[in-house]
Amino acid sequence: MNHSITMSQEQIASFLANAFFCTFPRRNAKMKSEYSTYPDINFNRLFEGRSPRKPEKLKTLFCYFRRVTEKKPTGLVTFTRQCLQEFPDWERSQKKLSRLHVTYEGTIESNGQGMLQ
C-alpha cells in the first residue's frame, strides 16, 4: 500500500529544528511496545561521541537553518512510501541501468538542476 504526506517547507524546517533540539518525546522507551524498534527521531546521537563526519553534518544543518531563517521557504514537499507487490529479480533483469554522473563540484542549488542528491 502506498502512502504520501505533503508538508510545507516551513513545517519541515520546524520539524528539523525540533529534532535538532531533541524536543520530541521518546516514543520507543518501553520494550515490546509498538514503536520499540523505531529509530529515535531526535538528533541526540549527532551530539554523542566523536566522528569527523559529525561536524560536517552539523555544518549542513546550520547552513540549512540559516537559509530558511533568512528567507521564508514557500514550497511543498511530498514524501511517498511505495511498496512493491513482489521483489524484483535483479540478477535476471535484462534492463540496462541508466548512466550515472557523480560530481563533487558546485552546489545543488547552483549546479544541480535535474540531479538527485
Rosetta silent file (secondary structure, phi, psi, omega in degrees, C-alpha in Angstrom):
SEQUENCE: MNHSITMSQEQIASFLANAFFCTFPRRNAKMKSEYSTYPDINFNRLFEGRSPRKPEKLKTLFCYFRRVTEKKPTGLVTFTRQCLQEFPDWERSQKKLSRLHVTYEGTIESNGQGMLQ
SCORE:     score description
SCORE:     0.000 S_00000001
   1 L     0.000  131.097 -179.722    0.000    0.000    0.000 S_00000001
   2 L   -95.203  137.519  177.888    1.396    3.400   -0.994 S_00000001
   3 E  -131.458  148.515  177.536    1.041    6.390    1.310 S_00000001
   4 E  -131.767  152.610  171.622    2.008   10.039    0.877 S_00000001
   5 E  -137.237  133.503  177.820    2.375   13.015    3.154 S_00000001
   6 E  -112.796  130.945  179.437    2.762   16.591    1.946 S_00000001
   7 E  -130.214  149.847  173.307    4.352   19.195    4.170 S_00000001
   8 E   -74.681  157.023  177.053    5.239   22.825    3.640 S_00000001
   9 H   -63.170  -30.234  176.969    8.927   23.678    3.695 S_00000001
  10 H   -66.708  -40.659  176.403    8.181   25.787    6.761 S_00000001
  11 H   -63.240  -40.676  179.768    6.729   22.725    8.531 S_00000001
  12 H   -64.642  -41.173  177.810    9.807   20.705    7.587 S_00000001
  13 H   -61.565  -41.796  177.990   12.093   23.420    8.969 S_00000001
  14 H   -64.982  -42.522  178.005   10.127   23.370   12.234 S_00000001
  15 H   -58.994  -47.492 -179.866   10.263   19.575   12.320 S_00000001
  16 H   -66.721  -37.699  178.219   14.051   19.591   11.828 S_00000001
  17 H   -63.517  -41.599  177.554   14.546   22.324   14.440 S_00000001
  18 H   -65.484  -39.496  176.887   12.618   20.265   16.993 S_00000001
  19 H   -65.150  -39.927  179.170   14.659   17.168   16.129 S_00000001
  20 H   -60.943  -44.014 -179.441   17.858   19.234   16.433 S_00000001
  21 L   -86.557    5.214  175.086   16.877   20.456   19.914 S_00000001
  22 L    57.177   44.729 -177.551   15.668   16.946   20.862 S_00000001
  23 L   -91.639  -10.706 -179.724   12.192   18.155   21.868 S_00000001
  24 L   -74.082  135.703  178.438   10.237   15.156   20.625 S_00000001
  25 L   -66.799  149.802  179.706    9.148   12.814   23.420 S_00000001
  26 L   -70.258  122.598 -176.067   10.705    9.374   23.368 S_00000001
  27 L  -101.265   -5.736 -174.312    8.171    7.106   21.703 S_00000001
  28 L  -125.573   32.631 -176.212   10.056    3.842   21.945 S_00000001
  29 L   -75.254  -31.272 -177.660   11.126    3.648   25.596 S_00000001
  30 L   -85.794  126.135  177.026    9.003    0.632   26.511 S_00000001
  31 L   -62.458  143.653  178.300   10.342   -2.707   25.381 S_00000001
  32 L    66.399   12.935  173.895    7.941   -4.652   23.148 S_00000001
  33 L   -78.857  167.337 -178.495    5.829   -1.560   22.524 S_00000001
  34 L   -55.407  -34.278 -174.430    4.559   -0.894   19.015 S_00000001
  35 L  -103.760    9.572 -172.684    7.355    1.631   18.450 S_00000001
  36 L   -62.613  -25.496 -179.805   10.204   -0.068   20.332 S_00000001
  37 L   -96.982    0.586  179.242   12.126   -0.906   17.160 S_00000001
  38 L   -75.743  145.581  176.961   11.670    2.525   15.582 S_00000001
  39 L   -72.476  157.801  175.494   14.748    4.762   15.461 S_00000001
  40 L   -64.644  142.701  177.706   14.886    7.934   17.547 S_00000001
  41 L   -89.956  -24.065  178.731   13.588   10.983   15.735 S_00000001
  42 L   -73.020  157.441 -177.801   15.691   13.393   17.804 S_00000001
  43 L   -91.836   21.266 -176.149   19.233   14.244   16.728 S_00000001
  44 H   -57.371  -31.085  178.657   20.785   13.418   20.131 S_00000001
  45 H   -66.586  -22.548  178.171   23.102   10.841   18.509 S_00000001
  46 H   -68.927  -22.362 -178.583   24.546   13.674   16.453 S_00000001
  47 H   -98.963   -2.126 -177.947   25.894   15.202   19.668 S_00000001
  48 L   -98.728  144.614  173.866   27.321   11.963   21.103 S_00000001
  49 L    67.988 -179.930 -179.539   30.816   10.635   20.543 S_00000001
  50 L  -121.842  133.444  176.872   33.455   11.866   18.149 S_00000001
  51 L  -155.732  139.341  178.962   33.492   11.398   14.433 S_00000001
  52 L   -65.337  -17.333 -179.800   34.977   13.572   11.679 S_00000001
  53 H   -80.816  -28.054 -175.965   31.616   13.347    9.888 S_00000001
  54 H   -62.316  -44.959  176.387   29.558   14.847   12.716 S_00000001
  55 H   -59.604  -35.154  179.318   30.929   18.411   12.414 S_00000001
  56 H   -68.649  -38.810  176.488   30.185   18.275    8.686 S_00000001
  57 H   -64.088  -41.454  177.697   26.625   17.134    9.350 S_00000001
  58 H   -63.966  -40.898  176.983   26.212   19.970   11.850 S_00000001
  59 H   -58.757  -41.275  179.242   27.570   22.482    9.316 S_00000001
  60 H   -62.403  -45.657  178.358   24.959   21.251    6.839 S_00000001
  61 H   -63.011  -44.513  179.487   22.162   21.715    9.370 S_00000001
  62 H   -61.648  -40.751  177.595   23.402   25.184   10.373 S_00000001
  63 H   -61.846  -44.500  178.928   23.573   26.206    6.719 S_00000001
  64 H   -61.420  -48.985 -179.385   20.024   24.942    6.189 S_00000001
  65 H   -62.131  -38.059  177.444   18.703   26.766    9.269 S_00000001
  66 H   -61.628  -44.280 -177.687   20.469   29.974    8.199 S_00000001
  67 H   -65.509  -43.226 -177.131   18.868   29.803    4.758 S_00000001
  68 H   -75.446  -17.740  175.834   15.321   29.166    5.982 S_00000001
  69 H   -89.290  -24.111  176.681   15.564   31.978    8.540 S_00000001
  70 H   -75.677  -36.832 -179.962   16.940   34.491    6.018 S_00000001
  71 L  -141.614  118.199 -176.777   14.152   33.794    3.526 S_00000001
  72 L   -60.968  125.305  178.526   10.939   32.040    4.491 S_00000001
  73 L   -72.191  145.688 -175.078   10.513   28.888    2.378 S_00000001
  74 L  -124.086   -2.893 -175.276    7.226   28.703    0.481 S_00000001
  75 L   -85.370  176.936  176.146    7.229   25.363   -1.327 S_00000001
  76 E  -117.273  148.574  176.869    5.669   21.996   -0.621 S_00000001
  77 E  -128.567  131.243  177.340    7.421   18.639   -0.302 S_00000001
  78 E  -114.085  127.444  174.696    5.658   15.309   -0.728 S_00000001
  79 E  -104.974  130.268  179.990    7.102   12.103    0.656 S_00000001
  80 E  -124.131  128.262  173.855    5.665    8.903   -0.794 S_00000001
  81 E   -96.783  121.924 -179.242    6.204    5.415    0.533 S_00000001
  82 L  -115.723  134.892  179.691    5.867    2.923   -2.273 S_00000001
  83 L  -117.853  137.189  177.210    5.634   -0.821   -1.775 S_00000001
  84 L   -90.378  144.972  176.773    6.201   -3.437   -4.446 S_00000001
  85 L   -66.330  -40.299  176.623    3.931   -6.456   -4.705 S_00000001
  86 L  -141.496  149.340 -176.661    6.947   -8.657   -5.307 S_00000001
  87 L   -73.924  133.081 -179.830   10.664   -8.053   -5.089 S_00000001
  88 L   -64.463  146.301  175.378   12.424   -7.705   -8.489 S_00000001
  89 L   -91.866   85.711 -173.285   14.833  -10.459   -9.536 S_00000001
  90 H   -60.971  -34.763 -176.996   17.763   -8.131  -10.227 S_00000001
  91 H   -65.913  -28.763 -177.844   20.139  -10.920  -11.290 S_00000001
  92 H  -100.485   -0.583 -177.655   17.879  -11.973  -14.172 S_00000001
  93 L   -66.484  136.554  177.637   16.841   -8.497  -15.269 S_00000001
  94 L   -96.259   -6.332 -178.484   17.604   -7.652  -18.902 S_00000001
  95 L   -73.220  138.556  177.764   17.090   -3.909  -18.389 S_00000001
  96 L   -85.285  145.913  176.603   20.178   -1.735  -18.624 S_00000001
  97 L   -75.516  147.913  176.720   20.979    0.694  -15.864 S_00000001
  98 L   -68.357  155.162  175.830   20.871    4.395  -16.655 S_00000001
  99 L   -66.582  145.890 -178.015   24.144    6.265  -16.958 S_00000001
 100 L  -123.072  131.595  177.404   25.265    7.801  -13.701 S_00000001
 101 L  -119.494  121.676  178.796   27.237   11.010  -13.298 S_00000001
 102 L  -115.077  132.042  177.811   28.769   11.772   -9.893 S_00000001
 103 L  -139.365  150.964  177.244   30.428   15.099   -9.141 S_00000001
 104 L  -109.927    0.415 -176.553   31.754   16.807   -6.048 S_00000001
 105 L   -93.617  151.044  175.865   31.986   20.259   -7.631 S_00000001
 106 L    79.461 -171.201  178.742   29.463   23.059   -7.320 S_00000001
 107 L  -124.753  159.211  178.749   26.320   23.198   -5.215 S_00000001
 108 H   -60.928  -42.611 -176.850   22.941   21.565   -5.555 S_00000001
 109 H   -65.655  -40.598 -175.167   21.280   24.980   -5.808 S_00000001
 110 H   -89.604  -35.421 -171.559   23.604   26.353   -8.497 S_00000001
 111 H  -121.571    1.734 -170.955   24.639   23.278  -10.455 S_00000001
 112 L  -102.094   20.178 -179.218   22.175   20.534   -9.556 S_00000001
 113 L   -55.553  121.544  177.498   19.241   21.239  -11.875 S_00000001
 114 L    80.005    4.712 -178.758   17.616   17.871  -12.622 S_00000001
 115 L  -103.245  159.818  174.602   20.022   15.932  -10.413 S_00000001
 116 L   -94.688  157.209  175.959   19.407   13.817   -7.332 S_00000001
 117 L  -120.873    0.000    0.000   21.190   14.389   -4.061 S_00000001
